[in-house]
XYZ file of C-alpha atoms in Angstrom:
286
model
C -16.081 16.196 -10.345
C -12.362 16.949 -10.214
C -10.519 13.849 -8.982
C -7.387 14.451 -6.922
C -5.148 11.380 -6.740
C -3.053 11.954 -3.617
C -0.036 9.683 -3.857
C 2.615 9.222 -1.178
C 3.993 5.933 -2.463
C 2.950 2.914 -4.511
C 1.154 1.464 -1.477
C -0.083 4.670 0.188
C -2.483 6.676 -1.963
C -6.129 7.650 -2.209
C -8.644 9.433 -4.429
C -10.614 12.519 -3.454
C -13.405 14.242 -5.363
C -13.828 18.011 -5.381
C -15.004 20.688 -7.817
C -13.511 23.652 -9.613
C -15.270 26.210 -7.411
C -13.658 24.850 -4.227
C -10.990 27.009 -2.619
C -7.485 25.608 -2.371
C -7.457 26.318 1.368
C -10.543 24.176 1.947
C -9.242 21.444 -0.363
C -5.882 21.230 1.415
C -7.556 21.175 4.826
C -9.865 18.323 3.804
C -7.031 16.328 2.242
C -4.850 16.779 5.328
C -7.631 15.558 7.629
C -8.121 12.485 5.446
C -4.382 11.818 5.271
C -3.968 12.104 9.050
C -6.985 9.881 9.680
C -5.554 7.248 7.354
C -2.331 7.255 9.378
C -4.349 6.888 12.592
C -6.337 3.964 11.206
C -3.207 2.182 10.017
C -1.575 2.458 13.443
C -4.830 1.766 15.258
C -5.320 -1.542 13.456
C -1.967 -2.807 14.710
C -2.529 -1.474 18.232
C -5.984 -3.066 18.435
C -4.585 -6.472 17.542
C -2.002 -6.118 20.309
C -4.725 -5.027 22.729
C -6.837 -8.061 21.857
C -3.944 -10.466 22.353
C -2.025 -8.938 25.269
C -4.474 -6.582 26.973
C -4.034 -2.941 28.074
C -0.671 -1.231 28.370
C 1.153 -1.035 31.688
C 2.243 2.294 33.164
C 5.703 3.341 32.029
C 7.283 2.573 35.415
C 5.848 -0.969 35.453
C 6.739 -2.093 31.955
C 9.000 -5.098 31.586
C 8.890 -8.843 30.971
C 6.536 -10.561 33.425
C 8.733 -13.617 34.022
C 11.696 -11.446 34.973
C 9.595 -9.352 37.331
C 8.244 -12.494 38.986
C 11.564 -14.290 39.378
C 13.937 -11.447 40.164
C 11.772 -8.653 41.544
C 9.108 -10.680 43.335
C 6.274 -8.781 41.660
C 2.888 -10.521 41.686
C 1.579 -10.648 38.129
C -2.181 -10.624 37.668
C -3.071 -13.445 35.307
C -6.608 -13.604 33.995
C -8.420 -16.335 32.108
C -6.852 -15.396 28.774
C -3.421 -14.421 30.077
C -0.612 -14.480 27.534
C 2.704 -12.794 28.364
C 3.594 -9.874 26.147
C 7.036 -10.481 24.584
C 7.675 -6.722 24.609
C 6.708 -6.331 28.267
C 4.552 -3.304 27.493
C 1.122 -4.881 28.077
C -0.437 -6.778 30.959
C -0.937 -10.000 29.005
C -4.628 -10.229 29.868
C -6.274 -10.274 26.449
C -9.937 -9.975 25.599
C -10.604 -13.624 24.746
C -11.367 -15.444 21.484
C -14.844 -13.988 20.892
C -13.875 -10.343 21.235
C -10.592 -10.994 19.440
C -12.619 -12.005 16.410
C -14.614 -8.773 16.692
C -11.408 -6.762 16.935
C -10.012 -8.524 13.880
C -13.131 -7.732 11.861
C -13.026 -3.998 12.601
C -9.268 -3.938 11.933
C -9.672 -5.664 8.585
C -12.519 -3.298 7.697
C -10.407 -0.257 8.567
C -7.413 -1.538 6.604
C -9.603 -2.224 3.568
C -10.803 1.397 3.623
C -7.236 2.718 3.356
C -5.897 0.024 1.044
C -4.441 0.986 -2.332
C -7.011 -1.336 -3.896
C -9.540 1.477 -3.411
C -7.598 3.509 -5.970
C -7.539 0.642 -8.467
C -11.299 0.302 -8.035
C -11.662 4.088 -8.457
C -13.384 4.524 -5.105
C -13.011 8.027 -3.698
C -12.202 8.416 0.003
C -14.334 10.614 2.250
C -13.775 11.812 5.793
C -17.190 10.461 6.780
C -16.236 6.940 5.690
C -13.005 7.055 7.696
C -14.817 8.453 10.740
C -17.171 5.485 10.513
C -14.213 3.082 10.703
C -12.911 4.954 13.750
C -16.341 4.679 15.363
C -16.367 0.923 14.736
C -12.968 0.592 16.412
C -14.155 2.702 19.333
C -17.251 0.532 19.683
C -15.202 -2.675 19.759
C -12.978 -1.240 22.500
C -16.030 -0.172 24.506
C -17.428 -3.705 24.277
C -14.228 -5.147 25.710
C -13.502 -2.381 28.232
C -16.723 -0.597 29.272
C -14.833 1.359 31.942
C -12.333 2.590 29.375
C -8.631 2.054 28.785
C -5.810 3.637 30.810
C -4.976 7.161 29.719
C -1.503 6.055 28.620
C -2.716 3.243 26.353
C -1.838 3.731 22.689
C -5.280 2.608 21.524
C -7.021 5.233 23.642
C -4.668 7.969 22.459
C -5.183 7.028 18.809
C -8.948 7.023 19.223
C -8.804 10.497 20.742
C -6.777 12.080 17.940
C -3.468 12.409 16.147
C -1.805 13.200 19.484
C -1.500 9.451 19.929
C 1.062 9.425 17.119
C 3.480 11.796 18.836
C 6.930 10.345 19.328
C 6.402 7.540 16.813
C 7.648 7.058 13.273
C 4.094 7.436 11.995
C 3.908 10.785 13.757
C 6.317 12.175 11.169
C 3.598 11.683 8.542
C 1.117 13.932 10.357
C 0.521 17.244 8.579
C -0.794 20.586 9.810
C -3.888 21.739 7.880
C -2.854 25.387 8.041
C 0.695 24.816 6.811
C 0.613 21.802 4.475
C 1.278 22.214 0.765
C -0.418 20.518 -2.183
C 1.514 20.033 -5.415
C 0.382 18.666 -8.749
C 2.207 18.418 -12.090
C 5.136 20.352 -10.643
C 3.029 23.338 -9.544
C 1.664 24.300 -6.146
C -1.989 24.871 -5.283
C -1.671 28.440 -4.041
C -3.694 29.361 -0.986
C -6.238 32.077 -1.577
C -7.036 30.741 -5.047
C -9.628 28.338 -6.413
C -9.109 24.817 -7.711
C -10.103 26.158 -11.141
C -7.094 28.489 -11.092
C -4.868 25.424 -11.010
C -6.674 22.756 -13.070
C -8.958 24.856 -15.265
C -12.745 24.829 -15.585
C -13.087 21.230 -16.745
C -14.931 19.302 -14.024
C -13.757 15.966 -15.463
C -10.101 16.604 -14.664
C -7.967 14.052 -12.836
C -4.669 15.110 -11.275
C -1.961 13.199 -9.419
C -0.929 15.319 -6.440
C 1.198 15.170 -3.328
C 0.671 16.543 0.166
C 3.787 17.602 2.007
C 5.133 19.778 4.770
C 6.002 23.409 3.976
C 9.440 24.213 2.667
C 10.093 20.863 0.969
C 9.891 22.392 -2.495
C 8.487 20.746 -5.628
C 8.211 16.964 -5.222
C 9.974 14.590 -7.579
C 8.086 13.844 -10.762
C 6.289 10.561 -11.192
C 8.176 7.782 -12.953
C 7.295 7.350 -16.623
C 6.419 3.687 -16.036
C 5.165 1.851 -12.970
C 7.142 -0.816 -11.131
C 5.044 -3.595 -12.692
C 5.576 -2.190 -16.178
C 9.302 -1.850 -15.552
C 9.542 -5.505 -14.487
C 7.586 -6.619 -17.560
C 9.871 -4.602 -19.832
C 12.983 -6.054 -18.192
C 11.650 -9.589 -18.644
C 10.850 -8.913 -22.314
C 14.272 -7.457 -23.086
C 16.024 -10.291 -21.249
C 14.094 -12.858 -23.297
C 14.900 -10.969 -26.495
C 18.579 -10.803 -25.569
C 18.691 -14.558 -24.959
C 17.116 -15.217 -28.362
C 19.658 -13.001 -30.108
C 22.445 -14.731 -28.218
C 21.263 -18.158 -29.384
C 21.028 -16.946 -32.976
C 24.559 -15.541 -32.831
C 25.939 -18.829 -31.546
C 24.091 -20.942 -34.142
C 25.921 -22.287 -37.253
C 25.244 -20.055 -40.265
C 24.945 -23.126 -42.531
C 22.291 -24.905 -40.462
C 19.572 -23.885 -42.878
C 21.237 -25.850 -45.719
C 20.023 -29.082 -44.110
C 16.397 -27.955 -44.337
C 14.097 -29.244 -47.070
C 13.170 -25.746 -48.226
C 16.866 -25.014 -48.962
C 17.269 -27.966 -51.363
C 17.874 -26.497 -54.876
C 16.449 -29.674 -56.480
C 13.225 -29.649 -54.467
C 11.133 -28.306 -57.383
C 12.589 -30.891 -59.763
C 11.895 -33.730 -57.334
C 8.376 -32.489 -56.809
C 7.625 -32.446 -60.541
C 9.011 -35.951 -60.974
C 7.099 -37.201 -57.945
C 10.165 -38.430 -56.142
C 10.284 -35.746 -53.468
C 8.998 -38.103 -50.770
C 11.269 -41.002 -51.744
C 13.842 -41.673 -49.052
C 16.379 -44.329 -48.303
C 15.293 -47.035 -45.862
C 15.730 -46.002 -42.252
C 15.833 -42.242 -42.986
C 13.151 -40.306 -41.131
C 11.227 -37.485 -42.665
C 12.193 -34.042 -41.394
C 9.594 -32.152 -39.408
């Protein structure tokens, strides 16, 4: 299998397995779907935790801090058993309770583990089916808490329905179009209308670091020769070496003359058996 290592940053990357006979169009489409689903899962995990703690979102015209609405506007705030005011004023404050919160946390942690960079270090390839399973788990947890469904304006509902839930957000800028996205590897583009073999050759055991990007961005910057961890280790080594050289430069050049091995009469004393004879009170050098 040809392994495509799609890398956005040091913390956002995944592996995908394909073969040389695959078309570049199909490969790019599959990679874009996986990339967009990863963005959805990342945002969904955060939104689910907010839903569990503060409940569904309010309509746009009703958003605001509950205490201010009560004191200054005279609005009656519905407070359920697990009410907790939302500090952002965007949610009702009526969470799902401790039991369902634990369920929400489990599905969130499971989804985050599936898109974690640790998957790359463990050499686990990402598939669309695996990500769809995480989405289904999130959808099931929401259905358990809200059998009648969430409001149509709730972020969680929009994210579960598709990438449209990312519109207007910072994460929405990461969403790519399958028909227009570009795939680059080793400074060259995977041309549409060609096969993967036209780009990586016929060797099925090839591994390539690649980047997905929007059209018109041009060739991406090349990967750094060393990783951030390696760079830090090298800096620490050179700093330690520099300190050692500094200490040697500051040391007295004649210090070695006080050492036993620098004594010109050491051989003579050894032959006479008086090498270990010392004056009273003088300690032996170590």
